PDB file of C-alpha atoms in Angstrom:
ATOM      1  CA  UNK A  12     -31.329 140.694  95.397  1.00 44.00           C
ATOM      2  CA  UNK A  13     -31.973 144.276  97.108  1.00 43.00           C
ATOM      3  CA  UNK A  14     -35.984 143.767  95.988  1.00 46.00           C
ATOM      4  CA  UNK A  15     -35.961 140.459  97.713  1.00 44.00           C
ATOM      5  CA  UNK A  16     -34.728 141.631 100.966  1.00 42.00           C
ATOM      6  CA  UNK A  17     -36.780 144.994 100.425  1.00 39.00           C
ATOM      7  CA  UNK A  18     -39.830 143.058 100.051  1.00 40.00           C
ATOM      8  CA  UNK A  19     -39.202 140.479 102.366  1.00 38.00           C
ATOM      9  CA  UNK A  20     -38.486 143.281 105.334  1.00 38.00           C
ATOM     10  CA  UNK A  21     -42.232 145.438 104.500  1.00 42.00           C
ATOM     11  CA  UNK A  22     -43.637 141.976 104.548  1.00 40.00           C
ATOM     12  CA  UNK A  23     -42.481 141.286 108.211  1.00 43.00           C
ATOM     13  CA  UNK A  24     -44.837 143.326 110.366  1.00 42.00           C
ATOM     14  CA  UNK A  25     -47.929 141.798 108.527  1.00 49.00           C
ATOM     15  CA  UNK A  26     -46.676 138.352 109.876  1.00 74.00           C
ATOM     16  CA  UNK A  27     -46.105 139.205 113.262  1.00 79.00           C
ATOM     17  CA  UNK A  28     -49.814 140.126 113.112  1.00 85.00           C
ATOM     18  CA  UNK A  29     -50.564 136.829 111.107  1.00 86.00           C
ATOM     19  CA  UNK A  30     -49.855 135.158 114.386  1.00 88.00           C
ATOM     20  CA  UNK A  31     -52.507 137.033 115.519  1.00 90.00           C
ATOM     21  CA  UNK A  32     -54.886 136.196 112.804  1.00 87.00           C
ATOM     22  CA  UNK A  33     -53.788 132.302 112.723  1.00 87.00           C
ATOM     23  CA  UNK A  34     -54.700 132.380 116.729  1.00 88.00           C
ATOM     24  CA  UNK A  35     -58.234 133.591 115.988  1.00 91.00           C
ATOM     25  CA  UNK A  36     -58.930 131.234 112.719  1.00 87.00           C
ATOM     26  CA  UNK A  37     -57.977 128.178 114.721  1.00 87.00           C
ATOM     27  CA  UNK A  38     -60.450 129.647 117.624  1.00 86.00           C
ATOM     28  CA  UNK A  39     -63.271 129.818 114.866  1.00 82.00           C
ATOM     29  CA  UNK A  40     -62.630 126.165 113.759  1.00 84.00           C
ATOM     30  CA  UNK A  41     -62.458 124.916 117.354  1.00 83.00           C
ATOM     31  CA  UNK A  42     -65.538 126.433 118.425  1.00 84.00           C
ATOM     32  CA  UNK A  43     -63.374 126.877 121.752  1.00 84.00           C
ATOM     33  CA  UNK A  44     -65.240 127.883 124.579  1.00 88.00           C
ATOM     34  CA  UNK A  45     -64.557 128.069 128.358  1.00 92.00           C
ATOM     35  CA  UNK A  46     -65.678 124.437 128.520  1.00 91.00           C
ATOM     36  CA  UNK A  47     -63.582 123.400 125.532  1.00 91.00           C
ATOM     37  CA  UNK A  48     -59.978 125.406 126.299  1.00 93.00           C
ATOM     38  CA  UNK A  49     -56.911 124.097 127.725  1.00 93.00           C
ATOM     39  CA  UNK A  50     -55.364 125.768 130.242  1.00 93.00           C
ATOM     40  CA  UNK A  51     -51.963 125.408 127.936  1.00 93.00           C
ATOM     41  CA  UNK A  52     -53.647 127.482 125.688  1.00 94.00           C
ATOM     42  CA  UNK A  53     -53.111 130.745 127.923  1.00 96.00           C
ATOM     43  CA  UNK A  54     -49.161 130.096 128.124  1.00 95.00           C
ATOM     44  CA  UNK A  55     -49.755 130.867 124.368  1.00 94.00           C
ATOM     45  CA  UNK A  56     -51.574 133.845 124.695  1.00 96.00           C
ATOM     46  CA  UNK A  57     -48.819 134.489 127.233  1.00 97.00           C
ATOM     47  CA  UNK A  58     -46.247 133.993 124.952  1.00 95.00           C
ATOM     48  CA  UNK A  59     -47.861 136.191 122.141  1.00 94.00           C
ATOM     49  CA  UNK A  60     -48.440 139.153 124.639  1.00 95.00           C
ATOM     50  CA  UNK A  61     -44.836 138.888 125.547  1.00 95.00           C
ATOM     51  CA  UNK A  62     -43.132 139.439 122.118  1.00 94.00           C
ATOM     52  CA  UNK A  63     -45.683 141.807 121.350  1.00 93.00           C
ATOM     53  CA  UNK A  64     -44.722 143.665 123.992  1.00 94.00           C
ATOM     54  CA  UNK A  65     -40.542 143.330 123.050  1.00 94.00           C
ATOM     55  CA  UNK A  66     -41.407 144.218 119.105  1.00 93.00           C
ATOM     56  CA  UNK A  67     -42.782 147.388 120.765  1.00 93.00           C
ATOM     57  CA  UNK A  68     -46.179 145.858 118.453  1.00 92.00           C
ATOM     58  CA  UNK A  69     -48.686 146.862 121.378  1.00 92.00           C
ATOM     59  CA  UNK A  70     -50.440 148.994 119.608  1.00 92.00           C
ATOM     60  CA  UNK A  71     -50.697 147.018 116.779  1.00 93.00           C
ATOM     61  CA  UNK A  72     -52.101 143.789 117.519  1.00 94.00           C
ATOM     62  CA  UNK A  73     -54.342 145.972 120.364  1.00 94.00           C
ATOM     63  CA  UNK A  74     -56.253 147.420 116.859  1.00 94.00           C
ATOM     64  CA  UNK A  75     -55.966 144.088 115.607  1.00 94.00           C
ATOM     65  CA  UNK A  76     -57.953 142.476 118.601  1.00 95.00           C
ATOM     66  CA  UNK A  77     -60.577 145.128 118.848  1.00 95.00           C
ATOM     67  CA  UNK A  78     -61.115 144.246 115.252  1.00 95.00           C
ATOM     68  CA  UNK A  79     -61.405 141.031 115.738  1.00 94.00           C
ATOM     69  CA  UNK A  80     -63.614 141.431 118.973  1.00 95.00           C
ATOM     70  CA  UNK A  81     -65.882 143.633 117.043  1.00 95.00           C
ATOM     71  CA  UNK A  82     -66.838 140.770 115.307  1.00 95.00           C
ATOM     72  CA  UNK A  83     -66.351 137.978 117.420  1.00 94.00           C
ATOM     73  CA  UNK A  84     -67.716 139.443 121.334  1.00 92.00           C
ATOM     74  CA  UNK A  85     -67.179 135.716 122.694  1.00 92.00           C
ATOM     75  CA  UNK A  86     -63.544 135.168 121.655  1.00 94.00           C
ATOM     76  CA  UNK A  87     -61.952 133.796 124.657  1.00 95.00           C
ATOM     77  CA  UNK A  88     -58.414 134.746 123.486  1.00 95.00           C
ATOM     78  CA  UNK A  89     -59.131 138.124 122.297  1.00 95.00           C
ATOM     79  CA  UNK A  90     -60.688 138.973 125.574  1.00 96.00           C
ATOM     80  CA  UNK A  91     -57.545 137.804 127.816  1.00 96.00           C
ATOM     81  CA  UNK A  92     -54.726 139.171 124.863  1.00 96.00           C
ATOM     82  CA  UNK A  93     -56.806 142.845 125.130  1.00 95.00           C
ATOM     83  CA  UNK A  94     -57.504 142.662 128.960  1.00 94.00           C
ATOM     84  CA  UNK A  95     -54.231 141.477 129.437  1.00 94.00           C
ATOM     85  CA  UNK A  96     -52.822 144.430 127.090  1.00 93.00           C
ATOM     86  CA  UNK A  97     -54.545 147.415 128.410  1.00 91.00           C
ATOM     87  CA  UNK A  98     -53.284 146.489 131.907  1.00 90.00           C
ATOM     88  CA  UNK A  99     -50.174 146.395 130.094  1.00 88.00           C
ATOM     89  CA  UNK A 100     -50.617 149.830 128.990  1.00 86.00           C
ATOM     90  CA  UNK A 101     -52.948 151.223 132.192  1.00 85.00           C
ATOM     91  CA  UNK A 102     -55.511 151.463 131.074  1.00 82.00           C
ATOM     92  CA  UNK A 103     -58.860 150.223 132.539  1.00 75.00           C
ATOM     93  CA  UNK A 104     -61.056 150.649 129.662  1.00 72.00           C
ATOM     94  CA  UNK A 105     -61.213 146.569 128.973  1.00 74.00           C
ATOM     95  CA  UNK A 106     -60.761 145.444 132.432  1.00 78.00           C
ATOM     96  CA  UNK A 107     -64.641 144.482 132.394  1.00 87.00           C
ATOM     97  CA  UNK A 108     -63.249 141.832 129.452  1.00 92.00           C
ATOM     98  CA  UNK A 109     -61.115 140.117 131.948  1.00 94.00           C
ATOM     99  CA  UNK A 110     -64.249 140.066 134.658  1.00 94.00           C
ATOM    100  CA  UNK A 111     -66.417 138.840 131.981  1.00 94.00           C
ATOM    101  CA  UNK A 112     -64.320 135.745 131.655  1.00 95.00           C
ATOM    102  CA  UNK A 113     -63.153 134.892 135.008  1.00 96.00           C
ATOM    103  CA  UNK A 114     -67.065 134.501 135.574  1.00 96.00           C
ATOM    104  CA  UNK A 115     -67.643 132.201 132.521  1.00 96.00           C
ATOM    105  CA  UNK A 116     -64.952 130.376 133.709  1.00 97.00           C
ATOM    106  CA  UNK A 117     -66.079 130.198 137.000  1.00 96.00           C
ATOM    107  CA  UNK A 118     -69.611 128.666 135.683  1.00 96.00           C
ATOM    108  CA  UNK A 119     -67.569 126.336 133.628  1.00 96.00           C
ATOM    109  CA  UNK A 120     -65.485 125.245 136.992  1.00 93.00           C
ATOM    110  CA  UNK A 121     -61.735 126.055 135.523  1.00 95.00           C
ATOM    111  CA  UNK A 122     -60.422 126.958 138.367  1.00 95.00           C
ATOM    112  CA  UNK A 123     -56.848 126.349 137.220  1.00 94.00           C
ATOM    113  CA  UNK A 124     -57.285 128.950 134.321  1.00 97.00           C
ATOM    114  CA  UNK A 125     -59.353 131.552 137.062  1.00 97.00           C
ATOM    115  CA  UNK A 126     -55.744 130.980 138.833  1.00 96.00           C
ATOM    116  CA  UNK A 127     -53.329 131.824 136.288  1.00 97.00           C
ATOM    117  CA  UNK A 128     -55.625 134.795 134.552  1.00 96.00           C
ATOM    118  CA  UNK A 129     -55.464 136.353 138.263  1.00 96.00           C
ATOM    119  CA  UNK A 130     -51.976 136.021 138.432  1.00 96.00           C
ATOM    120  CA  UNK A 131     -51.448 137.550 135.475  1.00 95.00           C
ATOM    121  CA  UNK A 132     -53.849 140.328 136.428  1.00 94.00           C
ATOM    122  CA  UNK A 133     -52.097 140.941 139.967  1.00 94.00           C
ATOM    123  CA  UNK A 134     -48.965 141.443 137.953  1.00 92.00           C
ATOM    124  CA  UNK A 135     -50.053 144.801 137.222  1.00 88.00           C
ATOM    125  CA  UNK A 136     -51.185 145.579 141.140  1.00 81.00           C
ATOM    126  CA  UNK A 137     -53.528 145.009 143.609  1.00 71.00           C
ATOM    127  CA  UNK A 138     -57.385 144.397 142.405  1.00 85.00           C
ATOM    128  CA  UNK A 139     -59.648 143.590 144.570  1.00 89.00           C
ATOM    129  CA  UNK A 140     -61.800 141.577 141.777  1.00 88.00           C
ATOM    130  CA  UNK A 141     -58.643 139.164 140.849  1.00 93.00           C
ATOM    131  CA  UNK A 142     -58.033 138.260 144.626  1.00 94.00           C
ATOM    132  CA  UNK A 143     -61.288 137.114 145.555  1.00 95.00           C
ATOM    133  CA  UNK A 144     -61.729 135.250 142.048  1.00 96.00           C
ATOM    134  CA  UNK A 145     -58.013 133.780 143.051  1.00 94.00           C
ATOM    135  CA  UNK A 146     -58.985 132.651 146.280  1.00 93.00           C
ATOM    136  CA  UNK A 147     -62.478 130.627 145.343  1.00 93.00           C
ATOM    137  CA  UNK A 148     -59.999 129.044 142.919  1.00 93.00           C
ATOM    138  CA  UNK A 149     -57.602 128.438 145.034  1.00 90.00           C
ATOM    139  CA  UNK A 150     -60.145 127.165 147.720  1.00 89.00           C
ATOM    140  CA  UNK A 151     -61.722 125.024 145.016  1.00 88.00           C
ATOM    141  CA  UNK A 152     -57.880 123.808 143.935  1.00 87.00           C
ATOM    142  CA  UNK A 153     -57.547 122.987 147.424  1.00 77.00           C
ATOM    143  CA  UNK A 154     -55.032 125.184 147.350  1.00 64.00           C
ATOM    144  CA  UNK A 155     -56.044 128.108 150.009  1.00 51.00           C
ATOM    145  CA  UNK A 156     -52.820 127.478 152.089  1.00 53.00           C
ATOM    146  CA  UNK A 157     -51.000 128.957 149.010  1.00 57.00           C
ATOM    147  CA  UNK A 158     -52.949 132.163 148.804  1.00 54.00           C
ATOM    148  CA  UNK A 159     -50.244 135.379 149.187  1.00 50.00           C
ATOM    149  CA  UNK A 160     -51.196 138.235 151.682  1.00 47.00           C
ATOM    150  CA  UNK A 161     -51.552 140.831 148.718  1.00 49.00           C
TER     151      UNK A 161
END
């Protein structure tokens, strides 16, 4: 019984990473794109960042997503979860990832997923890049009345 709890404990951290991997496979089969994604999509990447973050797994799934991004350079969702991350952790090393796809989304006109990756964004301060990206979608949400003095 010892072996089975043994085993099933050293399996563990592999599958909080599978979520990772099961995230990217379903990306590849979807062909998603920033004309294809729901804005859902990013509560999920929300969601993932967030118990990443209480496992004290940042490190982790960050190699994980590099990995991945070494291979895949147009993966939507491992462009937010490592933009999103290395705010997390200060750093500004992958900030041009989060850039990169407020623009495409821009082009594609999701201006209800340029608003919520700016939010995120201001969460860790001030950027001068997120604000005017949040307030041409806001403006284009018809929203501008909403728009925070930051």
């Amino acid at each position: 019984m010892s072996n089975e709890i043994s085993a099933t404990t050293e399996s563990r951290p592999a599958n909080d990473l599978d979520k990772l991997t099961s995230l990217f496979n379903e990306e590849i089969y979807v062909r998603t794109d920033a004309n294809s994604i729901p804005a859902s999509k990013f509560k999920i990447f929300d969601d993932l960042i967030e118990f990443y973050k209480s496992a004290g797994k940042i490190d982790e799934a960050k190699r994980k997503i590099e990995e991945y991004l070494s291979e895949h350079e147009d993966s939507i969702s491992a462009r937010y979860l490592l933009g999103i991350l290395s705010l997390e952790r200060g750093e500004i090393s992958d900030s041009g990832l989060l850039k990169n796809l407020l623009e495409s989304f821009k082009v594609a006109s999701k201006w209800a997923i340029i608003e919520h990756i700016t939010d995120q964004i201001l969460k860790y301060g001030d950027q001068r890049l997120a604000l005017k990206y949040k307030a041409e979608a806001l403006e284009k949400l018809k929203r501008i009345k909403n728009l925070k003095s930051y």
